[in-house]
Short mmCIF file of C-alpha atoms and ligand atoms in Angstrom, two decimals:
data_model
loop_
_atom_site.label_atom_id
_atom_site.label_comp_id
_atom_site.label_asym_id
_atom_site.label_seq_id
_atom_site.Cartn_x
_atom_site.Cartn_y
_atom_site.Cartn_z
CA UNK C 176 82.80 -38.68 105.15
CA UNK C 177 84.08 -39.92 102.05
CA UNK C 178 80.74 -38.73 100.62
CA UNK C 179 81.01 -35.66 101.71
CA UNK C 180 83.58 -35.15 100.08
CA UNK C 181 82.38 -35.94 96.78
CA UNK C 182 79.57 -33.69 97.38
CA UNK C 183 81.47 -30.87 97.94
CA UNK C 184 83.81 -31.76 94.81
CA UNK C 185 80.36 -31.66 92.44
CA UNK C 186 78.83 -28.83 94.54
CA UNK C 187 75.22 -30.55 95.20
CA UNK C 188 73.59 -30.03 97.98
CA UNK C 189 71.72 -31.86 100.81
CA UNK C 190 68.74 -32.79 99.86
CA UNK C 191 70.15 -34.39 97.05
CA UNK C 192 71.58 -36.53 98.86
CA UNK C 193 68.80 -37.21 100.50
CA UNK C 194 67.33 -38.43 97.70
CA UNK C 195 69.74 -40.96 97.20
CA UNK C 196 69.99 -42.39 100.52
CA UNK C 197 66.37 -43.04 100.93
CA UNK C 198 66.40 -46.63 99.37
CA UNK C 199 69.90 -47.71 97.89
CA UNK C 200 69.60 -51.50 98.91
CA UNK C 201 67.16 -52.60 96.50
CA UNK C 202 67.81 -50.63 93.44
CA UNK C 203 71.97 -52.01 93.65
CA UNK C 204 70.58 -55.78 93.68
CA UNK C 205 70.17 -54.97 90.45
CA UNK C 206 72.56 -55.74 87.63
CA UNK C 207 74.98 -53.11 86.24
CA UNK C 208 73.80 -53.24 82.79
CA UNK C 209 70.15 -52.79 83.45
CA UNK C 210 71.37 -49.88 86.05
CA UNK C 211 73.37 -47.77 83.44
CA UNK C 212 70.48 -47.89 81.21
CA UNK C 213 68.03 -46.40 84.02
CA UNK C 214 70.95 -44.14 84.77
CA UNK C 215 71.26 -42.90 80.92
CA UNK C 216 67.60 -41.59 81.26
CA UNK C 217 68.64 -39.60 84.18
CA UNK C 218 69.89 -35.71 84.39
CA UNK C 219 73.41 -35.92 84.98
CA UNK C 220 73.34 -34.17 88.10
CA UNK C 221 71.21 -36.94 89.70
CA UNK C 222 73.35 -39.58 88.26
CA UNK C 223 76.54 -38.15 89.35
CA UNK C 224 74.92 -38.00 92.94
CA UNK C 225 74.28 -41.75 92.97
CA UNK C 226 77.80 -42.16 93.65
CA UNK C 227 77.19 -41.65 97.48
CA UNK C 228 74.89 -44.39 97.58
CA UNK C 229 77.80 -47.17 98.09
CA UNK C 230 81.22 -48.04 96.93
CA UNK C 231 79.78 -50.10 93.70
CA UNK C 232 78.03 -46.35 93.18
CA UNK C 233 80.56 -44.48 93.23
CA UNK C 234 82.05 -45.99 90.01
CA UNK C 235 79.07 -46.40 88.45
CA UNK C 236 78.01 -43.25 87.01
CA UNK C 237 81.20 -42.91 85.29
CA UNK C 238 80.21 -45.76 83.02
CA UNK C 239 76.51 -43.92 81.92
CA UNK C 240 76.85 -43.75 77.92
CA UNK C 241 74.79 -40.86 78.18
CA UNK C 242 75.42 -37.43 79.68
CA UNK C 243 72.78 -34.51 79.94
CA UNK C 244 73.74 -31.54 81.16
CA UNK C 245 71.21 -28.90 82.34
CA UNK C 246 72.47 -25.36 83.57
CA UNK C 247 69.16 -24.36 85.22
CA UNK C 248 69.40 -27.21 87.64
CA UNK C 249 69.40 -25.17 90.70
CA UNK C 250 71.44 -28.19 92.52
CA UNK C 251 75.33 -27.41 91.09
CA UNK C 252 77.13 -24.38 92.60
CA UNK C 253 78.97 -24.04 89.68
CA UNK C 254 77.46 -25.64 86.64
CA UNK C 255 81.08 -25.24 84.68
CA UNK C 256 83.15 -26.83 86.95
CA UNK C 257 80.66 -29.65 86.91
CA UNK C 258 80.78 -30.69 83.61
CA UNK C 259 84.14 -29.98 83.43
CA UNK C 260 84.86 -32.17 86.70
CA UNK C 261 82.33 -34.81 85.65
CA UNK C 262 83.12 -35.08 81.92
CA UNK C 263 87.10 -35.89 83.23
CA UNK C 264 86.17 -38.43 85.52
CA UNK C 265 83.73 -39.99 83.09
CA UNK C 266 85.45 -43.74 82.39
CA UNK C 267 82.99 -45.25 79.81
CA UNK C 268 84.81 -46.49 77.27
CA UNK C 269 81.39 -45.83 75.05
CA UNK C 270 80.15 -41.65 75.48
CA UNK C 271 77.21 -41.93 72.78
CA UNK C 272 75.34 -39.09 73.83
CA UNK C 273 76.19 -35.51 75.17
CA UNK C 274 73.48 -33.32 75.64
CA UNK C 275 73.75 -29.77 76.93
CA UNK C 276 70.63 -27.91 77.83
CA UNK C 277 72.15 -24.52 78.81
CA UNK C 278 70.48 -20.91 79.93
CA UNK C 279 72.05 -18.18 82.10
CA UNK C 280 75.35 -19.65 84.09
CA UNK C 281 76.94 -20.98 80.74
CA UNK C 282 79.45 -18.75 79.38
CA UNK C 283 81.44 -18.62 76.07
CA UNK C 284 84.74 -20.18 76.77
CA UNK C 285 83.04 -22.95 79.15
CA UNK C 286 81.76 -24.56 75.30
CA UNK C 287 85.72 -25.29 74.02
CA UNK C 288 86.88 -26.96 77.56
CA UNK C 289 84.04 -29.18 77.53
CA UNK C 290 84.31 -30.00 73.55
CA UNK C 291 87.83 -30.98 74.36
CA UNK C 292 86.70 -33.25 77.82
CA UNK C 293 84.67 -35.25 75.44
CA UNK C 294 86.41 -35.63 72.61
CA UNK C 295 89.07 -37.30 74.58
CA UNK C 296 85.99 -40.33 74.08
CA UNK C 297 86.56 -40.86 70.29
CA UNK C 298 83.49 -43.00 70.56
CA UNK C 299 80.79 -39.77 71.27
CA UNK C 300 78.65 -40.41 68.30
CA UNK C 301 75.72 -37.53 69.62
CA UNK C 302 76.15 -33.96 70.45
CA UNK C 303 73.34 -31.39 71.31
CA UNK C 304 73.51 -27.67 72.35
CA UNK C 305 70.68 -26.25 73.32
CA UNK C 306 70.31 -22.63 74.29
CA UNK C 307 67.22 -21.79 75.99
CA UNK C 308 65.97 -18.18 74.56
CA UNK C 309 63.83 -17.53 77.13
CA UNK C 310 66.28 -17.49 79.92
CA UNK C 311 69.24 -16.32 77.90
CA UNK C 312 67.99 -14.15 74.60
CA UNK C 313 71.14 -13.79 73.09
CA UNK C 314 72.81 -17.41 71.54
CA UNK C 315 76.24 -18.83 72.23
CA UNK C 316 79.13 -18.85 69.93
CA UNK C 317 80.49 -22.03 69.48
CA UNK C 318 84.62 -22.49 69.12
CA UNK C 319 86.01 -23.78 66.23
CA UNK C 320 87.55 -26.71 68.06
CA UNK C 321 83.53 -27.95 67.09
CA UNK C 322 84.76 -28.98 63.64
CA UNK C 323 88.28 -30.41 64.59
CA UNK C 324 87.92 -32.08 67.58
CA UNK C 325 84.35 -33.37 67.25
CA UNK C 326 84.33 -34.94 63.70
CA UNK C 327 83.23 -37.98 64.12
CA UNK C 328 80.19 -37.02 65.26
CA UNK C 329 76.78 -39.39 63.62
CA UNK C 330 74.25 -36.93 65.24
CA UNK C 331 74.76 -33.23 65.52
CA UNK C 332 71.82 -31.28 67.20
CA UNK C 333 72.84 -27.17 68.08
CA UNK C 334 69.87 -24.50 68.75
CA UNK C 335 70.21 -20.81 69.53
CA UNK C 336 73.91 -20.74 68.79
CA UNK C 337 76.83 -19.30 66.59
CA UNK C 338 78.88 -20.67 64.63
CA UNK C 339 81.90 -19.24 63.38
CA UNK C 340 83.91 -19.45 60.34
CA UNK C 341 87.27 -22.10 59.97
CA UNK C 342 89.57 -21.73 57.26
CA UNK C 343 90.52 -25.24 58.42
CA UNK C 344 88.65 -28.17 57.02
CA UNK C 345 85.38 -28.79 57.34
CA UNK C 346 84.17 -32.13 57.63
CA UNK C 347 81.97 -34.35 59.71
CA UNK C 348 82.59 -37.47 57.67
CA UNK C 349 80.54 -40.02 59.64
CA UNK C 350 77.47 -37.31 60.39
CA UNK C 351 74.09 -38.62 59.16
CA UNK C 352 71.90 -36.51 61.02
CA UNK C 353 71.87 -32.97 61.31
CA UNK C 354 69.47 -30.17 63.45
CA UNK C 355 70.05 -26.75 63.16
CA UNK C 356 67.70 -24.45 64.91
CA UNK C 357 68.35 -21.10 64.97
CA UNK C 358 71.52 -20.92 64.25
CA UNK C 359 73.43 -17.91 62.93
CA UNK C 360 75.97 -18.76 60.37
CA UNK C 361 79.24 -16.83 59.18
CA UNK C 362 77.73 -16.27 55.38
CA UNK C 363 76.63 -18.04 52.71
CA UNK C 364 79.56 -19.44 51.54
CA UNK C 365 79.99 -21.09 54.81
CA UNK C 366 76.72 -23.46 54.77
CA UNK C 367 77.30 -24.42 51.48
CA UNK C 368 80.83 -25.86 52.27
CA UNK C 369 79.87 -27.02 55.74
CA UNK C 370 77.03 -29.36 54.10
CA UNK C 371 78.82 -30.50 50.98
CA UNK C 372 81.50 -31.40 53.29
CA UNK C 373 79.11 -34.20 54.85
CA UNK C 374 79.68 -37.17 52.45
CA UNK C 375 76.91 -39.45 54.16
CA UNK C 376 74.42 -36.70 55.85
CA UNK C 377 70.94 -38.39 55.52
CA UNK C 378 68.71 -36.44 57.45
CA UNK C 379 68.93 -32.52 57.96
CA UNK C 380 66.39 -30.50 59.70
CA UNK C 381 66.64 -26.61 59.85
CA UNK C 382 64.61 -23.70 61.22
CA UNK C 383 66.04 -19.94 60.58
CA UNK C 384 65.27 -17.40 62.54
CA UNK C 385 64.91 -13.67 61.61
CA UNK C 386 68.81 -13.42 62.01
CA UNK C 387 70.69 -16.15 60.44
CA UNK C 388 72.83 -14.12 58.49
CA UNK C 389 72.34 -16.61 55.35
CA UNK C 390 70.20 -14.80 52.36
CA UNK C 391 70.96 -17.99 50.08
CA UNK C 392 71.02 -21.09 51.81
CA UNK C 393 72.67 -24.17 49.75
CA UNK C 394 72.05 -27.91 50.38
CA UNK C 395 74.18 -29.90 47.67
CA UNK C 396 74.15 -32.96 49.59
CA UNK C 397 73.80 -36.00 47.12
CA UNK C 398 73.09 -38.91 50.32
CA UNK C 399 70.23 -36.66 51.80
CA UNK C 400 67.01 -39.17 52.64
CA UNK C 401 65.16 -36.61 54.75
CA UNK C 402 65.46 -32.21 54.32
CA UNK C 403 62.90 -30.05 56.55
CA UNK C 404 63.44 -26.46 56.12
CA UNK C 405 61.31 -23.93 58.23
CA UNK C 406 61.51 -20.38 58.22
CA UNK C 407 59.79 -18.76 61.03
CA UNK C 408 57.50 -15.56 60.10
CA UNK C 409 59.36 -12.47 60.68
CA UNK C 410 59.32 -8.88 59.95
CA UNK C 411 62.45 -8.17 57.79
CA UNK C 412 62.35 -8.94 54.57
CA UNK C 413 65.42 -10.41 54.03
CA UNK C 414 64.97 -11.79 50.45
CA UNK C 415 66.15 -15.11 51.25
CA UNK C 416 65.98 -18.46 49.31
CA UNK C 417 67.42 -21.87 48.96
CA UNK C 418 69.19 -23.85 46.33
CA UNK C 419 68.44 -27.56 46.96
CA UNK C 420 70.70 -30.79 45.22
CA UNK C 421 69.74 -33.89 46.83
CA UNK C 422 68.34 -36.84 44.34
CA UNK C 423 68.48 -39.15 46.88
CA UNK C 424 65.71 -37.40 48.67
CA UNK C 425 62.62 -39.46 50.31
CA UNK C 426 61.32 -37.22 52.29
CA UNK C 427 60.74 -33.19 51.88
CA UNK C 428 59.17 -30.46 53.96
CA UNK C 429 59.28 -26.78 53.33
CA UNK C 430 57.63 -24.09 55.11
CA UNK C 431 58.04 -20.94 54.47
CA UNK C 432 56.04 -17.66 53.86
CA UNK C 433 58.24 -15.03 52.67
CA UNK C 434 61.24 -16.72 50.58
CA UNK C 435 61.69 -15.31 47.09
CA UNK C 436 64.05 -18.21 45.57
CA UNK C 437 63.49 -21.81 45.32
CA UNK C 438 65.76 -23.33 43.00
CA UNK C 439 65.50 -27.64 43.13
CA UNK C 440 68.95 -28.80 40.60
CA UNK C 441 68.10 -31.69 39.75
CA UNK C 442 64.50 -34.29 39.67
CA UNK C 443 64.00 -36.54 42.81
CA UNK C 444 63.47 -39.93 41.71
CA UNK C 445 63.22 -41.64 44.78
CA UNK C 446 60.68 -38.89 46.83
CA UNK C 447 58.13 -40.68 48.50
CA UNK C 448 56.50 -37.89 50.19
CA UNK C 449 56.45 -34.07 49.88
CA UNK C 450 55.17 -31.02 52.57
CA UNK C 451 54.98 -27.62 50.79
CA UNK C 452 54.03 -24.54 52.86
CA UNK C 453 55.28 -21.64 51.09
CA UNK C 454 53.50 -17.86 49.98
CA UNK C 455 55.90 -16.10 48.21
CA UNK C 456 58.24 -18.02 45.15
CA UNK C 457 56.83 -19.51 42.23
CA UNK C 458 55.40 -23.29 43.30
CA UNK C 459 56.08 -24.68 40.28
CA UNK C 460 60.32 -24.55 40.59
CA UNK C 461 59.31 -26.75 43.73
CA UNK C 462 56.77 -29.10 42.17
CA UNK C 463 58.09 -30.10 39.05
CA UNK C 464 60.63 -31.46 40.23
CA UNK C 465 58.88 -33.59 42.59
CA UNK C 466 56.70 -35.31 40.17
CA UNK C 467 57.69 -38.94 41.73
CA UNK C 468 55.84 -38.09 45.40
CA UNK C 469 53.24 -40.73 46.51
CA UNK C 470 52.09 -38.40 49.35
CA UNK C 471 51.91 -34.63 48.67
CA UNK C 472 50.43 -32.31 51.21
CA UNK C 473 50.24 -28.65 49.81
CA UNK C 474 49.53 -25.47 51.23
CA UNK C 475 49.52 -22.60 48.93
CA UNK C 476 48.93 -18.95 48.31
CA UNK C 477 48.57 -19.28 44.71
CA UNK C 478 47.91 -21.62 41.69
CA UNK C 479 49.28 -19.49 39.09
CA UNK C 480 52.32 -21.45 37.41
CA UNK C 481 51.40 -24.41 40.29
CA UNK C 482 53.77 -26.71 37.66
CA UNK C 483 55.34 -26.46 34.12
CA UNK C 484 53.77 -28.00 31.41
CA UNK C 485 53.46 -31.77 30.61
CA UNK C 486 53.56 -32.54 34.38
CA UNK C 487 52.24 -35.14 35.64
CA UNK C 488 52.07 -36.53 38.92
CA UNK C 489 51.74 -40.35 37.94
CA UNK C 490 52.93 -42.16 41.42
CA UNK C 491 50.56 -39.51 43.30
CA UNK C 492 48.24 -42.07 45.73
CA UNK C 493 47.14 -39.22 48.74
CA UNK C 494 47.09 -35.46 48.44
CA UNK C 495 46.09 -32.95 51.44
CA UNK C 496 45.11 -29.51 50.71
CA UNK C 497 45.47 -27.18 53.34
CA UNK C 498 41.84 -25.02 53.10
CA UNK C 499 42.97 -21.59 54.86
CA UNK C 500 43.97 -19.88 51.55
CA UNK C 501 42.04 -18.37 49.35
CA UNK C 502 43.66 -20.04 46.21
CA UNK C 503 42.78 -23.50 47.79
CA UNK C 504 40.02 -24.24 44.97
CA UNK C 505 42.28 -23.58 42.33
CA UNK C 506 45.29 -25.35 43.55
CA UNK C 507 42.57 -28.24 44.06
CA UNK C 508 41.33 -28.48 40.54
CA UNK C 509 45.01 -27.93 39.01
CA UNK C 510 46.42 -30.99 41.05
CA UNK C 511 43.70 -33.38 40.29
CA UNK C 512 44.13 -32.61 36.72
CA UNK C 513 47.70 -34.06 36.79
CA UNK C 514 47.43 -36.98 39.21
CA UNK C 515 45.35 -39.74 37.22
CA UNK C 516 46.25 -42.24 39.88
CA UNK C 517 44.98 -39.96 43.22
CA UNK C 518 43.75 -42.89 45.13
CA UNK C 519 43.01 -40.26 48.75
CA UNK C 520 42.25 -36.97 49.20
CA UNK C 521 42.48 -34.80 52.33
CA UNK C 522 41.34 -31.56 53.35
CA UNK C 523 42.66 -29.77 56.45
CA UNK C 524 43.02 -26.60 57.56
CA UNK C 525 46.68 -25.89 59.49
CA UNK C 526 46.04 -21.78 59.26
CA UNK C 527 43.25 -19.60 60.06
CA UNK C 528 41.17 -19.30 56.91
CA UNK C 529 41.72 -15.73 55.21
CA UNK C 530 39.42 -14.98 52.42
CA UNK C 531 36.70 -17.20 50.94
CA UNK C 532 37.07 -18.92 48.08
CA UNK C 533 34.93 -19.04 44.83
CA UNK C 534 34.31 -22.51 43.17
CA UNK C 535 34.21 -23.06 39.29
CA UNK C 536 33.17 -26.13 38.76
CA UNK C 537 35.46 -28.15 35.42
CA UNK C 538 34.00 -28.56 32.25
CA UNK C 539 35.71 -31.95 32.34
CA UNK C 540 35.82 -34.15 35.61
CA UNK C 541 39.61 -35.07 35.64
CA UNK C 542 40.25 -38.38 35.45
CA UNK C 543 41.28 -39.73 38.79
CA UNK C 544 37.60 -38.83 40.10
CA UNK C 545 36.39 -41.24 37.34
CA UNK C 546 38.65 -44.36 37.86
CA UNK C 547 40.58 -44.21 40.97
CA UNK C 548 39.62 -41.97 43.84
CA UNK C 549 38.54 -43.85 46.73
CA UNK C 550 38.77 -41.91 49.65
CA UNK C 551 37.60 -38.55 50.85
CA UNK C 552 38.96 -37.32 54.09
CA UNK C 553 37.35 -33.50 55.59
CA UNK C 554 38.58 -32.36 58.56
CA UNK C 555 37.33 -28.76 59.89
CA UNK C 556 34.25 -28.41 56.87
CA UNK C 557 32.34 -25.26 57.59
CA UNK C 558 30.05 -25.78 55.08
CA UNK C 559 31.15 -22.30 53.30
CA UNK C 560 29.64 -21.90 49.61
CA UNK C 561 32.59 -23.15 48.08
CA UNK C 562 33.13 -26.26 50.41
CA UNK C 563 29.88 -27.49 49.87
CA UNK C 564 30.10 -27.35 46.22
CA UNK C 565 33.73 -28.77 46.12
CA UNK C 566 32.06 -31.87 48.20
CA UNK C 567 29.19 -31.89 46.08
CA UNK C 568 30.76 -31.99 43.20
CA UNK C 569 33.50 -34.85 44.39
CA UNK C 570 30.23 -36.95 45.63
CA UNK C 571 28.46 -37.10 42.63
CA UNK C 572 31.84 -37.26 40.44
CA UNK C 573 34.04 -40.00 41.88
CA UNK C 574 32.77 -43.36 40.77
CA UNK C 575 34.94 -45.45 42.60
CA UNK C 576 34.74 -43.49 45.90
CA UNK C 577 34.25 -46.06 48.81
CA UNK C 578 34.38 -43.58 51.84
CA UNK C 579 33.72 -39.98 52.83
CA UNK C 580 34.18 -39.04 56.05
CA UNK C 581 33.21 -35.27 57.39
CA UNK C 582 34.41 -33.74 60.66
CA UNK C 583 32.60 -30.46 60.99
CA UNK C 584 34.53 -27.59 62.53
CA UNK C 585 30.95 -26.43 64.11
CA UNK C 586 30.26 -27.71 67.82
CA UNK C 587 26.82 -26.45 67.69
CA UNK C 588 24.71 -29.05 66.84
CA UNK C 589 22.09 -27.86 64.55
CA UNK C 590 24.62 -26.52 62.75
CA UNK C 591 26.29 -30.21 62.00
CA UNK C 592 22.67 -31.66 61.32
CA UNK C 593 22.09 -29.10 58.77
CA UNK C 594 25.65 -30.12 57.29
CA UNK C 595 24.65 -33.57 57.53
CA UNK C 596 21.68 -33.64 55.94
CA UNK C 597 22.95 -31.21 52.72
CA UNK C 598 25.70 -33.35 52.86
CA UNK C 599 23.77 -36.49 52.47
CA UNK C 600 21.17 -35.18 49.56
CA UNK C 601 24.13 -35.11 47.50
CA UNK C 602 22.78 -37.55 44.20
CA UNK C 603 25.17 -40.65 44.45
CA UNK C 604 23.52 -42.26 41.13
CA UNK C 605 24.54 -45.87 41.45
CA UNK C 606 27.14 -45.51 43.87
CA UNK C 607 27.10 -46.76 47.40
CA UNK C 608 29.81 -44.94 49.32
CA UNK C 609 29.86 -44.94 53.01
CA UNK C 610 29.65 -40.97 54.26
CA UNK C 611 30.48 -40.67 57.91
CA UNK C 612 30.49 -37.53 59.90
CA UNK C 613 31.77 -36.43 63.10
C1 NAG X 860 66.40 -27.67 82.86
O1 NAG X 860 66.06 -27.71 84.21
C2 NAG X 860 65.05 -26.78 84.57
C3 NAG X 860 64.89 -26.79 86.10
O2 NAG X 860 64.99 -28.09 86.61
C4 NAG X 860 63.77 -27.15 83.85
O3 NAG X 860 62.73 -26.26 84.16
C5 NAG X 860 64.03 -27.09 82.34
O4 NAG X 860 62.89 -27.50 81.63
C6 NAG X 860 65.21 -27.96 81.98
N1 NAG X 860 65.53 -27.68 80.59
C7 NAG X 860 65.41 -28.59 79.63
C8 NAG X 860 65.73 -28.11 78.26
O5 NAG X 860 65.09 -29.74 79.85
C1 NAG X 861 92.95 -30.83 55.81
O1 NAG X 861 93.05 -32.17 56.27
C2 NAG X 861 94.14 -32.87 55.74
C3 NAG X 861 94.07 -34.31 56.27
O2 NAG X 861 93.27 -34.41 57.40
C4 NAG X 861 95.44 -32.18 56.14
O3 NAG X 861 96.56 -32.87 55.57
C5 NAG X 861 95.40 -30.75 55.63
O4 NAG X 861 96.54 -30.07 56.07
C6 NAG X 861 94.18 -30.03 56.16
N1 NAG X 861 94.09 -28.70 55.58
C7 NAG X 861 93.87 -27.61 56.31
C8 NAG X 861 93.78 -26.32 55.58
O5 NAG X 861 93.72 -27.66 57.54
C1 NAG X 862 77.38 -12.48 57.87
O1 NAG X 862 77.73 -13.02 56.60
C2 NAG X 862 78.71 -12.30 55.89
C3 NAG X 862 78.94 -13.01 54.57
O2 NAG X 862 77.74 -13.27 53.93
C4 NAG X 862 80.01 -12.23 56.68
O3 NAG X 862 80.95 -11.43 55.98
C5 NAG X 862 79.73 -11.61 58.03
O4 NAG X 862 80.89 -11.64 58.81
C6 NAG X 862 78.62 -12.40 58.73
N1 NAG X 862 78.29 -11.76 59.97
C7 NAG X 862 78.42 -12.35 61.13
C8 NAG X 862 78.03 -11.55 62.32
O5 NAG X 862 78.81 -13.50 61.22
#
């Protein structure tokens, strides 16, 4: 009866309860400990129906440190008054995660009664609002109770939603990591205060979509370790850009096809590796200030003004070219120029190839070819003009080269034994390099 009764309260139905009654002796010899960590991998729905299973149950699920919360779940009557009922009861004196996976049901002024529910925990360290776009196109808007009553957040993940603009402050002084997918943002000004306002953010990770209502968007954030910044292809040109301060930066990846800014204020000592995947702004605001990378992987339309001047690449141990552009051979020769210490070298293709290229082989063989290359990686070779002359010319260059190893796009295989064997009449001299192929 008294189960019934708590069914009714959280609106689930029979056969989840069913579920639960199936076996309950031998998971509740179990300790509670090991329980609330099987429960914390569990949709909240199904953990909030454990409490049926005995009295010991019934308490238990309000002790989960973890709380997902998924509006399609065809189980809850009323999603709201779910998480609304459920986040109240919850007793854990630790909430570290809150995850909300939302769709159709979830309405605009559910968000600010649940944001107040858990920030009566002053120990949730995670939030994450998703919006599914497939079942619900158009995002949420989030209240502005997000930056009061939520600041002392560590993890902050929101896709598919708006966020509006507080005069208030603006601070999340204990976030470190930061997603923002989709989001659409009250202006320009407001990202730029929003992230300068996060005095120990070490890892942010944005993708804008086609309506993000930012044309400039500003990252001064001098603790930043890790910045990923994706903008997905769309059709209005919106002229955007991105002004980037972080010297504390390890990590960097950029994609983007259609940004007309790139402005990097200041050099990045302490970048270890660097992703670039851009078309449209001038390469060479982006690389020279990256000069420190050990790990570059480059994808580029173009190899005009690839870097200014007197740069050198002097830490530079692997470097991945991306072979779908036409400019690849260019950007090629201009980066091995500059890296004297290039101990790897990758090819890979992540687009469809466009154009061919057309290979001019160097007067003079740059110097890491001579002294330090070791390694030659090829994934998808065709065995185009300019790809066999690019390998042909790397075999018989590199005189410390160790290991080549081909993996031919073809499946036919006449096709890779006619690779193969070109491949392997390449004049070595003295040198005794392993070539592998798959
Ligand atoms: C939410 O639940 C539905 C139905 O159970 C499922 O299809 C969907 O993948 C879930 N959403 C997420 C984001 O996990
Ligand atoms: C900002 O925060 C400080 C301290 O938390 C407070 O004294 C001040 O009134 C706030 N300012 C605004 C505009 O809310
Ligand atoms: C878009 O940004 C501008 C400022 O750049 C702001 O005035 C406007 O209200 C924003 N639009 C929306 C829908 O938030």
């Amino acid at each position: 009866m008294f189960s019934r009764i708590w069914f009714w309260l959280f609106g689930l139905d029979d056969s989840e309860q069913l579920k639960f009654q199936r076996d309950p002796d031998r998971l509740s010899e179990l300790p509670d400990a090991l329980l609330l960590e099987i429960l914390s991998l569990l949709p909240t729905e199904d953990v909030v129906a454990t409490m049926i299973l005995s009295k010991r149950w019934r308490f238990l699920w309000m002790m989960v440190p973890r709380l997902v919360y998924n509006d399609s779940n065809k189980n809850i009557q009323s999603f709201s008054g779910f998480v609304d009922r459920s986040l109240t009861l919850h007793k854990a004196p630790i909430l570290e995660t809150l995850h909300f996976k939302l769709g159709t049901t979830c309405r605009d002024e559910d968000i600010p009664v649940w944001i107040r529910a858990a920030d009566k925990k002053s120990s949730l360290r995670e939030l994450s609002i998703e919006m599914d776009t497939f079942s619900r196109p158009s995002p949420i808007t989030l209240p502005k109770s997000l930056y009061t009553e939520c600041r002392m957040l560590v993890t902050l993940k929101l896709n598919n939603v708006i966020l509006v603009d507080a005069s208030s402050n603006l601070s999340f002084p204990s976030l470190k990591s930061l997603e923002l997918v989709s989001v659409k943002y009250p202006g320009d000004e407001f990202v730029n205060r929003l992230l300068s306002n996060c005095h120990v953010l070490e890892d942010l990770y944005v993708v804008h979509g086609p309506n993000s209502n930012v044309t400039t968007f500003t990252v001064r954030v001098p603790s930043l370790v890790k910045l990923f910044i994706m903008y997905t292809r769309h059709d209005v040109d919106d002229g955007h850009g991105f002004v980037i301060y972080a010297p504390s930066l390890e990590k960097l990846d950029i994609i983007d096809h259609q940004g007309i800014l790139c402005v990097i204020e200041n050099n990045m000592p302490k970048l270890e590796s660097a992703a670039l995947d851009i078309d449209c702004f001038l390469p060479g605001m982006i690389l020279g200030s990256i000069t420190s990378v050990k790990l570059l992987s480059l994808c580029l339309s173009s190899s005009k003004d690839i870097y200014p001047p007197s740069c050198v690449f002097c830490s530079l141990e692997t470097l991945i070219i991306c072979t779908c552009d036409k400019a690849w051979v260019d950007v090629l020769l201009c980066m091995l120029r500059v890296s004297p210490n290039l101990e790897a070298l990758e090819f890979d293709q992540c687009h469809k190839p466009q154009e061919l290229p057309c290979w001019i082989e160097p007067g003079l063989v740059p110097e890491c070819l001579l002294s330090s290359l070791e390694n030659l990686e090829w994934e998808d070779y065709e065995g185009t003009e300019a790809e066999k002359e690019v390998a042909a010319f790397i075999l018989r260059s590199a005189n410390c080269l160790k290991e080549a190893t081909i993996y031919s796009k073809s499946t036919d295989p006449n096709e890779k034994l006619e690779i193969i064997k070109e491949l392997s009449l390449s004049p070595r001299g003295s040198r005794t390099y392993q070539l592998l192929f798959d």
